[in-house]
Amino acid sequence: MTVMPVIHAPDPRLQVVCEAVGCVDDGVRRLMDDLLETMYAEKGLGLSAIQVGVPRRIVVVDVAQRDGTPEPMTLVNPDITAASQERVEFDEGCLSFPDLYAMVERPASVDVTYLDESGAVRELHAEGLLARCLQHEIDHLDGILFVDHLSALRRRLILRKMIKWKKARLRDIA
Ligand code: NI
């Protein structure tokens, strides 16, 4: 398993609509392992393949690790088939926006269909943090970032902070 470099916003790669996976093969399973390894190394609750530059519809999440018991989930071609009327706010972050958070309103619960690591069709009902995480990661597959749910003003503010952060980082490397 390999920890891969995470792409930081703003970056045009984070805006592409990712391709569906045709077949869950060993290559896809290897990528899932690398995504999990990267997510744990970066202390994230979720990660999508496009965040390491792979434009395919694959996400990994683990919301249980906060309690100390890892429960990795890997989802291929995930699709939200139903969302609750009830919406909730949550202070959301993203590994592509290190240390930046913002309140984002989303449906409280969702139904998701996906393929598991063996290629079998699965369905799940998610609430709470898992529902939040899955919606955030599935957004990534359509090139949508959490800042896209904010007002234009707040989005610009966060993107400006990211540009500054990236410049400072480049200076540090140079
Ligand atoms: Ni994210």
Short mmCIF file of N, CA and C and ligand atoms in Angstrom, two decimals:
data_model
loop_
_atom_site.label_atom_id
_atom_site.label_comp_id
_atom_site.label_asym_id
_atom_site.label_seq_id
_atom_site.Cartn_x
_atom_site.Cartn_y
_atom_site.Cartn_z
N MET A 1 0.84 -1.20 0.00
CA MET A 1 0.00 0.00 0.00
C MET A 1 0.88 1.25 0.00
N THR A 2 0.39 2.27 -0.66
CA THR A 2 1.18 3.48 -0.86
C THR A 2 0.38 4.70 -0.42
N VAL A 3 1.05 5.60 0.30
CA VAL A 3 0.44 6.91 0.59
C VAL A 3 0.70 7.80 -0.62
N MET A 4 -0.38 8.32 -1.20
CA MET A 4 -0.25 9.14 -2.41
C MET A 4 -0.41 10.62 -2.06
N PRO A 5 0.25 11.50 -2.84
CA PRO A 5 0.08 12.93 -2.57
C PRO A 5 -1.35 13.39 -2.90
N VAL A 6 -1.93 14.14 -1.97
CA VAL A 6 -3.30 14.65 -2.15
C VAL A 6 -3.25 16.00 -2.89
N ILE A 7 -4.11 16.16 -3.88
CA ILE A 7 -4.20 17.41 -4.64
C ILE A 7 -4.90 18.47 -3.79
N HIS A 8 -4.32 19.65 -3.74
CA HIS A 8 -4.91 20.74 -2.97
C HIS A 8 -5.60 21.76 -3.87
N ALA A 9 -6.72 22.27 -3.40
CA ALA A 9 -7.48 23.29 -4.14
C ALA A 9 -6.72 24.62 -4.07
N PRO A 10 -6.92 25.51 -5.02
CA PRO A 10 -7.67 25.29 -6.26
C PRO A 10 -6.82 24.52 -7.28
N ASP A 11 -7.46 23.57 -7.96
CA ASP A 11 -6.78 22.75 -8.96
C ASP A 11 -7.85 22.26 -9.94
N PRO A 12 -7.64 22.46 -11.24
CA PRO A 12 -8.68 22.07 -12.21
C PRO A 12 -9.04 20.59 -12.17
N ARG A 13 -8.12 19.75 -11.69
CA ARG A 13 -8.40 18.31 -11.63
C ARG A 13 -9.54 18.01 -10.65
N LEU A 14 -9.70 18.90 -9.65
CA LEU A 14 -10.76 18.67 -8.65
C LEU A 14 -12.14 19.05 -9.19
N GLN A 15 -12.19 19.53 -10.44
CA GLN A 15 -13.47 19.95 -11.01
C GLN A 15 -13.97 19.03 -12.11
N VAL A 16 -13.23 17.95 -12.39
CA VAL A 16 -13.66 17.07 -13.47
C VAL A 16 -14.76 16.11 -12.99
N VAL A 17 -15.61 15.71 -13.94
CA VAL A 17 -16.61 14.68 -13.66
C VAL A 17 -15.93 13.34 -13.92
N CYS A 18 -15.89 12.48 -12.89
CA CYS A 18 -15.12 11.24 -12.98
C CYS A 18 -15.87 10.16 -13.74
N GLU A 19 -15.10 9.23 -14.31
CA GLU A 19 -15.64 8.14 -15.13
C GLU A 19 -16.09 6.98 -14.24
N ALA A 20 -17.21 6.36 -14.61
CA ALA A 20 -17.67 5.18 -13.90
C ALA A 20 -16.65 4.04 -14.10
N VAL A 21 -16.54 3.18 -13.10
CA VAL A 21 -15.66 2.02 -13.18
C VAL A 21 -16.44 0.89 -13.84
N GLY A 22 -15.87 0.27 -14.89
CA GLY A 22 -16.56 -0.79 -15.61
C GLY A 22 -16.46 -2.13 -14.90
N CYS A 23 -15.31 -2.39 -14.30
CA CYS A 23 -15.07 -3.69 -13.70
C CYS A 23 -14.20 -3.51 -12.46
N VAL A 24 -14.65 -4.07 -11.33
CA VAL A 24 -13.88 -3.97 -10.09
C VAL A 24 -12.80 -5.05 -10.12
N ASP A 25 -11.63 -4.70 -10.63
CA ASP A 25 -10.54 -5.67 -10.78
C ASP A 25 -9.43 -5.40 -9.74
N ASP A 26 -8.33 -6.13 -9.89
CA ASP A 26 -7.24 -5.99 -8.92
C ASP A 26 -6.67 -4.57 -8.90
N GLY A 27 -6.64 -3.93 -10.08
CA GLY A 27 -6.15 -2.56 -10.15
C GLY A 27 -7.01 -1.62 -9.31
N VAL A 28 -8.32 -1.81 -9.39
CA VAL A 28 -9.26 -0.99 -8.62
C VAL A 28 -9.07 -1.27 -7.13
N ARG A 29 -8.91 -2.55 -6.79
CA ARG A 29 -8.73 -2.92 -5.37
C ARG A 29 -7.42 -2.36 -4.81
N ARG A 30 -6.36 -2.35 -5.66
CA ARG A 30 -5.09 -1.77 -5.22
C ARG A 30 -5.25 -0.28 -4.96
N LEU A 31 -5.97 0.38 -5.86
CA LEU A 31 -6.22 1.81 -5.71
C LEU A 31 -7.00 2.09 -4.42
N MET A 32 -8.00 1.24 -4.12
CA MET A 32 -8.77 1.39 -2.88
C MET A 32 -7.86 1.30 -1.65
N ASP A 33 -6.93 0.33 -1.68
CA ASP A 33 -5.98 0.17 -0.56
C ASP A 33 -5.13 1.42 -0.42
N ASP A 34 -4.65 1.95 -1.54
CA ASP A 34 -3.82 3.16 -1.50
C ASP A 34 -4.63 4.36 -0.99
N LEU A 35 -5.90 4.44 -1.39
CA LEU A 35 -6.75 5.54 -0.94
C LEU A 35 -6.96 5.47 0.57
N LEU A 36 -7.19 4.24 1.07
CA LEU A 36 -7.38 4.08 2.52
C LEU A 36 -6.11 4.47 3.27
N GLU A 37 -4.99 3.97 2.77
CA GLU A 37 -3.69 4.26 3.40
C GLU A 37 -3.46 5.78 3.44
N THR A 38 -3.76 6.44 2.33
CA THR A 38 -3.57 7.89 2.24
C THR A 38 -4.53 8.62 3.18
N MET A 39 -5.80 8.17 3.22
CA MET A 39 -6.80 8.79 4.09
C MET A 39 -6.37 8.69 5.56
N TYR A 40 -5.91 7.52 5.98
CA TYR A 40 -5.48 7.35 7.38
C TYR A 40 -4.23 8.19 7.66
N ALA A 41 -3.28 8.21 6.72
CA ALA A 41 -2.05 8.98 6.92
C ALA A 41 -2.36 10.46 7.08
N GLU A 42 -3.37 10.94 6.33
CA GLU A 42 -3.73 12.37 6.36
C GLU A 42 -4.79 12.67 7.43
N LYS A 43 -5.21 11.63 8.16
CA LYS A 43 -6.22 11.77 9.21
C LYS A 43 -7.54 12.33 8.69
N GLY A 44 -7.96 11.82 7.54
CA GLY A 44 -9.25 12.22 6.99
C GLY A 44 -10.30 11.16 7.27
N LEU A 45 -11.58 11.55 7.13
CA LEU A 45 -12.68 10.61 7.32
C LEU A 45 -13.11 9.99 6.00
N GLY A 46 -12.67 10.62 4.90
CA GLY A 46 -13.03 10.12 3.58
C GLY A 46 -12.07 10.65 2.53
N LEU A 47 -12.04 9.97 1.38
CA LEU A 47 -11.16 10.41 0.29
C LEU A 47 -11.74 9.86 -1.02
N SER A 48 -11.67 10.67 -2.06
CA SER A 48 -12.11 10.21 -3.38
C SER A 48 -10.89 10.06 -4.28
N ALA A 49 -11.01 9.17 -5.28
CA ALA A 49 -9.87 8.87 -6.15
C ALA A 49 -9.35 10.13 -6.86
N ILE A 50 -10.24 11.03 -7.23
CA ILE A 50 -9.80 12.22 -7.96
C ILE A 50 -8.87 13.08 -7.10
N GLN A 51 -8.98 12.96 -5.78
CA GLN A 51 -8.10 13.77 -4.91
C GLN A 51 -6.64 13.30 -4.96
N VAL A 52 -6.41 12.10 -5.52
CA VAL A 52 -5.03 11.70 -5.78
C VAL A 52 -4.79 11.65 -7.29
N GLY A 53 -5.69 12.30 -8.05
CA GLY A 53 -5.48 12.47 -9.48
C GLY A 53 -6.04 11.38 -10.38
N VAL A 54 -6.83 10.47 -9.81
CA VAL A 54 -7.40 9.38 -10.61
C VAL A 54 -8.89 9.68 -10.86
N PRO A 55 -9.26 10.02 -12.10
CA PRO A 55 -10.64 10.46 -12.36
C PRO A 55 -11.63 9.31 -12.53
N ARG A 56 -11.75 8.47 -11.51
CA ARG A 56 -12.67 7.34 -11.56
C ARG A 56 -13.58 7.40 -10.34
N ARG A 57 -14.79 6.79 -10.47
CA ARG A 57 -15.79 6.96 -9.41
C ARG A 57 -15.55 5.95 -8.27
N ILE A 58 -14.58 6.28 -7.43
CA ILE A 58 -14.20 5.44 -6.29
C ILE A 58 -14.02 6.33 -5.07
N VAL A 59 -14.64 5.95 -3.94
CA VAL A 59 -14.42 6.69 -2.70
C VAL A 59 -14.17 5.71 -1.55
N VAL A 60 -13.46 6.18 -0.55
CA VAL A 60 -13.28 5.42 0.68
C VAL A 60 -13.69 6.32 1.85
N VAL A 61 -14.27 5.72 2.88
CA VAL A 61 -14.63 6.47 4.09
C VAL A 61 -14.40 5.57 5.31
N ASP A 62 -14.17 6.20 6.42
CA ASP A 62 -14.14 5.51 7.71
C ASP A 62 -14.48 6.52 8.78
N VAL A 63 -15.74 6.49 9.22
CA VAL A 63 -16.15 7.43 10.26
C VAL A 63 -16.01 6.80 11.64
N ALA A 64 -15.70 5.50 11.71
CA ALA A 64 -15.58 4.80 12.99
C ALA A 64 -14.22 5.02 13.63
N GLN A 65 -13.21 5.38 12.81
CA GLN A 65 -11.83 5.49 13.32
C GLN A 65 -11.74 6.51 14.46
N ARG A 66 -12.70 7.44 14.52
CA ARG A 66 -12.69 8.43 15.61
C ARG A 66 -12.82 7.78 16.97
N ASP A 67 -13.52 6.62 17.01
CA ASP A 67 -13.66 5.90 18.28
C ASP A 67 -12.52 4.92 18.47
N GLY A 68 -11.57 4.91 17.54
CA GLY A 68 -10.41 4.05 17.69
C GLY A 68 -10.52 2.71 17.00
N THR A 69 -11.72 2.39 16.47
CA THR A 69 -11.90 1.11 15.77
C THR A 69 -12.09 1.39 14.28
N PRO A 70 -11.07 1.14 13.48
CA PRO A 70 -11.23 1.41 12.06
C PRO A 70 -12.28 0.50 11.41
N GLU A 71 -13.14 1.09 10.62
CA GLU A 71 -14.12 0.33 9.84
C GLU A 71 -14.12 0.87 8.43
N PRO A 72 -13.07 0.51 7.65
CA PRO A 72 -12.96 1.07 6.30
C PRO A 72 -14.10 0.64 5.40
N MET A 73 -14.62 1.58 4.62
CA MET A 73 -15.63 1.28 3.62
C MET A 73 -15.11 1.75 2.26
N THR A 74 -15.29 0.92 1.24
CA THR A 74 -14.88 1.32 -0.10
C THR A 74 -16.09 1.22 -1.02
N LEU A 75 -16.33 2.26 -1.78
CA LEU A 75 -17.51 2.31 -2.64
C LEU A 75 -17.11 2.66 -4.08
N VAL A 76 -17.56 1.82 -5.01
CA VAL A 76 -17.31 2.05 -6.44
C VAL A 76 -18.63 2.48 -7.08
N ASN A 77 -18.57 3.46 -7.96
CA ASN A 77 -19.75 4.01 -8.63
C ASN A 77 -20.88 4.32 -7.65
N PRO A 78 -20.61 4.98 -6.54
CA PRO A 78 -21.69 5.25 -5.57
C PRO A 78 -22.69 6.24 -6.16
N ASP A 79 -23.95 6.04 -5.79
CA ASP A 79 -25.03 6.87 -6.32
C ASP A 79 -26.05 7.12 -5.20
N ILE A 80 -26.41 8.37 -5.01
CA ILE A 80 -27.41 8.70 -3.99
C ILE A 80 -28.80 8.52 -4.61
N THR A 81 -29.57 7.57 -4.09
CA THR A 81 -30.88 7.26 -4.69
C THR A 81 -32.01 7.96 -3.95
N ALA A 82 -31.78 8.38 -2.71
CA ALA A 82 -32.80 9.10 -1.95
C ALA A 82 -32.11 9.95 -0.89
N ALA A 83 -32.72 11.11 -0.60
CA ALA A 83 -32.18 11.98 0.44
C ALA A 83 -33.33 12.49 1.29
N SER A 84 -33.10 12.65 2.60
CA SER A 84 -34.16 13.09 3.50
C SER A 84 -34.53 14.55 3.23
N GLN A 85 -35.77 14.88 3.54
CA GLN A 85 -36.21 16.29 3.48
C GLN A 85 -35.46 17.09 4.54
N GLU A 86 -35.27 16.45 5.68
CA GLU A 86 -34.59 17.13 6.78
C GLU A 86 -33.15 17.43 6.38
N ARG A 87 -32.74 18.67 6.63
CA ARG A 87 -31.37 19.06 6.33
C ARG A 87 -30.68 19.51 7.61
N VAL A 88 -29.37 19.27 7.69
CA VAL A 88 -28.63 19.64 8.88
C VAL A 88 -27.34 20.35 8.49
N GLU A 89 -26.84 21.16 9.41
CA GLU A 89 -25.59 21.87 9.19
C GLU A 89 -24.46 21.14 9.90
N PHE A 90 -23.27 21.21 9.32
CA PHE A 90 -22.11 20.55 9.94
C PHE A 90 -20.86 21.30 9.51
N ASP A 91 -19.92 21.41 10.43
CA ASP A 91 -18.66 22.10 10.14
C ASP A 91 -17.79 21.13 9.33
N GLU A 92 -17.71 21.37 8.02
CA GLU A 92 -17.11 20.40 7.10
C GLU A 92 -15.69 20.80 6.70
N GLY A 93 -14.85 19.80 6.54
CA GLY A 93 -13.50 20.03 6.04
C GLY A 93 -13.23 19.08 4.89
N CYS A 94 -12.02 19.15 4.32
CA CYS A 94 -11.67 18.33 3.15
C CYS A 94 -10.16 18.24 3.09
N LEU A 95 -9.63 17.06 2.77
CA LEU A 95 -8.17 16.91 2.71
C LEU A 95 -7.56 17.77 1.60
N SER A 96 -8.36 18.23 0.66
CA SER A 96 -7.85 19.13 -0.38
C SER A 96 -7.84 20.59 0.08
N PHE A 97 -8.35 20.83 1.30
CA PHE A 97 -8.36 22.17 1.91
C PHE A 97 -7.82 22.07 3.34
N PRO A 98 -6.51 21.81 3.52
CA PRO A 98 -6.01 21.53 4.87
C PRO A 98 -6.35 22.63 5.88
N ASP A 99 -6.89 22.21 7.02
CA ASP A 99 -7.16 23.10 8.15
C ASP A 99 -8.22 24.16 7.88
N LEU A 100 -9.01 24.02 6.84
CA LEU A 100 -10.08 24.99 6.59
C LEU A 100 -11.42 24.28 6.74
N TYR A 101 -12.34 24.92 7.45
CA TYR A 101 -13.64 24.32 7.72
C TYR A 101 -14.74 25.35 7.46
N ALA A 102 -15.93 24.86 7.14
CA ALA A 102 -17.07 25.77 6.96
C ALA A 102 -18.36 25.00 7.20
N MET A 103 -19.38 25.71 7.70
CA MET A 103 -20.67 25.08 7.92
C MET A 103 -21.36 24.84 6.58
N VAL A 104 -21.73 23.59 6.34
CA VAL A 104 -22.40 23.22 5.09
C VAL A 104 -23.70 22.52 5.44
N GLU A 105 -24.79 22.92 4.76
CA GLU A 105 -26.08 22.28 4.99
C GLU A 105 -26.31 21.19 3.95
N ARG A 106 -26.70 20.01 4.44
CA ARG A 106 -26.98 18.88 3.53
C ARG A 106 -28.14 18.06 4.12
N PRO A 107 -28.75 17.18 3.31
CA PRO A 107 -29.75 16.24 3.84
C PRO A 107 -29.17 15.44 5.01
N ALA A 108 -30.02 15.18 6.02
CA ALA A 108 -29.56 14.49 7.23
C ALA A 108 -29.25 13.02 6.95
N SER A 109 -30.01 12.40 6.02
CA SER A 109 -29.76 11.00 5.73
C SER A 109 -29.93 10.74 4.22
N VAL A 110 -29.23 9.71 3.75
CA VAL A 110 -29.28 9.36 2.32
C VAL A 110 -29.27 7.85 2.14
N ASP A 111 -29.83 7.41 1.00
CA ASP A 111 -29.69 6.02 0.57
C ASP A 111 -28.68 6.02 -0.57
N VAL A 112 -27.76 5.06 -0.52
CA VAL A 112 -26.69 5.01 -1.52
C VAL A 112 -26.60 3.59 -2.10
N THR A 113 -26.51 3.49 -3.42
CA THR A 113 -26.18 2.20 -4.03
C THR A 113 -24.74 2.28 -4.52
N TYR A 114 -24.05 1.16 -4.55
CA TYR A 114 -22.64 1.15 -4.97
C TYR A 114 -22.21 -0.28 -5.25
N LEU A 115 -21.01 -0.43 -5.76
CA LEU A 115 -20.40 -1.75 -5.91
C LEU A 115 -19.36 -1.89 -4.80
N ASP A 116 -19.32 -3.07 -4.18
CA ASP A 116 -18.30 -3.28 -3.14
C ASP A 116 -17.00 -3.78 -3.79
N GLU A 117 -16.01 -4.13 -2.96
CA GLU A 117 -14.69 -4.48 -3.49
C GLU A 117 -14.70 -5.77 -4.31
N SER A 118 -15.79 -6.53 -4.23
CA SER A 118 -15.88 -7.73 -5.07
C SER A 118 -16.72 -7.46 -6.33
N GLY A 119 -17.24 -6.25 -6.45
CA GLY A 119 -18.04 -5.90 -7.62
C GLY A 119 -19.52 -6.16 -7.43
N ALA A 120 -19.92 -6.60 -6.23
CA ALA A 120 -21.33 -6.88 -5.94
C ALA A 120 -22.08 -5.57 -5.69
N VAL A 121 -23.35 -5.52 -6.15
CA VAL A 121 -24.19 -4.34 -5.93
C VAL A 121 -24.64 -4.32 -4.47
N ARG A 122 -24.50 -3.18 -3.84
CA ARG A 122 -24.89 -3.03 -2.43
C ARG A 122 -25.72 -1.77 -2.28
N GLU A 123 -26.46 -1.73 -1.18
CA GLU A 123 -27.29 -0.59 -0.87
C GLU A 123 -27.09 -0.27 0.60
N LEU A 124 -27.09 1.00 0.95
CA LEU A 124 -27.03 1.31 2.37
C LEU A 124 -27.80 2.57 2.67
N HIS A 125 -28.29 2.64 3.91
CA HIS A 125 -28.95 3.84 4.42
C HIS A 125 -27.98 4.48 5.41
N ALA A 126 -27.65 5.73 5.21
CA ALA A 126 -26.66 6.38 6.07
C ALA A 126 -27.27 7.59 6.75
N GLU A 127 -26.89 7.75 8.02
CA GLU A 127 -27.32 8.92 8.80
C GLU A 127 -26.10 9.53 9.45
N GLY A 128 -26.28 10.69 10.06
CA GLY A 128 -25.22 11.31 10.86
C GLY A 128 -23.95 11.56 10.06
N LEU A 129 -22.82 11.27 10.72
CA LEU A 129 -21.51 11.57 10.12
C LEU A 129 -21.27 10.77 8.82
N LEU A 130 -21.76 9.53 8.78
CA LEU A 130 -21.57 8.72 7.57
C LEU A 130 -22.32 9.34 6.38
N ALA A 131 -23.55 9.80 6.62
CA ALA A 131 -24.33 10.44 5.55
C ALA A 131 -23.60 11.69 5.06
N ARG A 132 -23.07 12.43 5.99
CA ARG A 132 -22.33 13.66 5.69
C ARG A 132 -21.11 13.36 4.82
N CYS A 133 -20.34 12.38 5.27
CA CYS A 133 -19.10 12.01 4.59
C CYS A 133 -19.37 11.48 3.18
N LEU A 134 -20.36 10.61 3.06
CA LEU A 134 -20.66 10.03 1.75
C LEU A 134 -21.10 11.10 0.76
N GLN A 135 -21.92 12.04 1.21
CA GLN A 135 -22.38 13.11 0.31
C GLN A 135 -21.20 13.97 -0.14
N HIS A 136 -20.30 14.25 0.79
CA HIS A 136 -19.11 15.06 0.47
C HIS A 136 -18.24 14.34 -0.56
N GLU A 137 -18.00 13.04 -0.34
CA GLU A 137 -17.11 12.29 -1.25
C GLU A 137 -17.76 12.07 -2.61
N ILE A 138 -19.06 11.80 -2.62
CA ILE A 138 -19.74 11.57 -3.90
C ILE A 138 -19.78 12.87 -4.71
N ASP A 139 -19.91 14.00 -4.03
CA ASP A 139 -19.79 15.31 -4.70
C ASP A 139 -18.47 15.41 -5.48
N HIS A 140 -17.37 14.95 -4.85
CA HIS A 140 -16.05 15.02 -5.49
C HIS A 140 -16.07 14.35 -6.87
N LEU A 141 -16.85 13.26 -7.00
CA LEU A 141 -16.87 12.51 -8.25
C LEU A 141 -17.50 13.30 -9.39
N ASP A 142 -18.27 14.34 -9.02
CA ASP A 142 -18.88 15.21 -10.02
C ASP A 142 -18.19 16.57 -10.06
N GLY A 143 -16.99 16.64 -9.48
CA GLY A 143 -16.22 17.89 -9.52
C GLY A 143 -16.78 18.97 -8.60
N ILE A 144 -17.58 18.55 -7.61
CA ILE A 144 -18.19 19.52 -6.68
C ILE A 144 -17.43 19.47 -5.36
N LEU A 145 -17.03 20.64 -4.88
CA LEU A 145 -16.29 20.75 -3.62
C LEU A 145 -17.19 21.34 -2.54
N PHE A 146 -16.82 21.14 -1.27
CA PHE A 146 -17.71 21.62 -0.20
C PHE A 146 -17.89 23.13 -0.27
N VAL A 147 -16.87 23.84 -0.77
CA VAL A 147 -17.01 25.31 -0.87
C VAL A 147 -18.06 25.71 -1.90
N ASP A 148 -18.40 24.79 -2.83
CA ASP A 148 -19.43 25.09 -3.83
C ASP A 148 -20.82 25.18 -3.20
N HIS A 149 -20.95 24.70 -1.96
CA HIS A 149 -22.23 24.80 -1.25
C HIS A 149 -22.34 26.10 -0.46
N LEU A 150 -21.28 26.90 -0.47
CA LEU A 150 -21.26 28.14 0.32
C LEU A 150 -21.63 29.33 -0.57
N SER A 151 -21.82 30.48 0.06
CA SER A 151 -22.06 31.71 -0.71
C SER A 151 -20.79 32.02 -1.51
N ALA A 152 -20.96 32.79 -2.59
CA ALA A 152 -19.81 33.14 -3.45
C ALA A 152 -18.74 33.85 -2.63
N LEU A 153 -19.18 34.67 -1.70
CA LEU A 153 -18.25 35.43 -0.86
C LEU A 153 -17.39 34.51 0.00
N ARG A 154 -18.04 33.58 0.71
CA ARG A 154 -17.31 32.66 1.58
C ARG A 154 -16.40 31.73 0.77
N ARG A 155 -16.90 31.34 -0.41
CA ARG A 155 -16.10 30.47 -1.27
C ARG A 155 -14.81 31.18 -1.70
N ARG A 156 -14.96 32.45 -2.11
CA ARG A 156 -13.79 33.23 -2.54
C ARG A 156 -12.79 33.38 -1.40
N LEU A 157 -13.33 33.61 -0.20
CA LEU A 157 -12.49 33.80 0.99
C LEU A 157 -11.63 32.55 1.24
N ILE A 158 -12.27 31.40 1.19
CA ILE A 158 -11.56 30.14 1.45
C ILE A 158 -10.56 29.85 0.33
N LEU A 159 -10.95 30.09 -0.92
CA LEU A 159 -10.04 29.82 -2.03
C LEU A 159 -8.83 30.76 -1.97
N ARG A 160 -9.07 32.00 -1.53
CA ARG A 160 -7.95 32.94 -1.40
C ARG A 160 -6.97 32.43 -0.33
N LYS A 161 -7.50 31.91 0.76
CA LYS A 161 -6.64 31.35 1.82
C LYS A 161 -5.83 30.18 1.27
N MET A 162 -6.47 29.36 0.43
CA MET A 162 -5.78 28.21 -0.14
C MET A 162 -4.65 28.65 -1.08
N ILE A 163 -4.89 29.69 -1.87
CA ILE A 163 -3.86 30.18 -2.80
C ILE A 163 -2.65 30.67 -2.01
N LYS A 164 -2.93 31.39 -0.92
CA LYS A 164 -1.85 31.87 -0.03
C LYS A 164 -1.08 30.70 0.55
N TRP A 165 -1.83 29.70 1.02
CA TRP A 165 -1.22 28.52 1.65
C TRP A 165 -0.33 27.78 0.65
N LYS A 166 -0.81 27.65 -0.58
CA LYS A 166 -0.03 26.94 -1.60
C LYS A 166 1.26 27.71 -1.95
N LYS A 167 1.14 29.03 -2.02
CA LYS A 167 2.32 29.86 -2.32
C LYS A 167 3.35 29.71 -1.21
N ALA A 168 2.89 29.77 0.05
CA ALA A 168 3.80 29.66 1.20
C ALA A 168 4.49 28.30 1.18
N ARG A 169 3.73 27.28 0.79
CA ARG A 169 4.26 25.93 0.76
C ARG A 169 5.33 25.79 -0.32
N LEU A 170 5.09 26.41 -1.48
CA LEU A 170 6.07 26.38 -2.57
C LEU A 170 7.36 27.05 -2.13
N ARG A 171 7.20 28.17 -1.39
CA ARG A 171 8.38 28.88 -0.89
C ARG A 171 9.18 28.00 0.06
N ASP A 172 8.45 27.26 0.92
CA ASP A 172 9.10 26.37 1.87
C ASP A 172 9.90 25.28 1.17
N ILE A 173 9.33 24.79 0.07
CA ILE A 173 10.00 23.69 -0.66
C ILE A 173 11.22 24.22 -1.38
N ALA A 174 11.12 25.45 -1.94
CA ALA A 174 12.20 26.03 -2.75
C ALA A 174 13.43 26.35 -1.89
NI NI B 1 -13.15 16.39 0.25
#
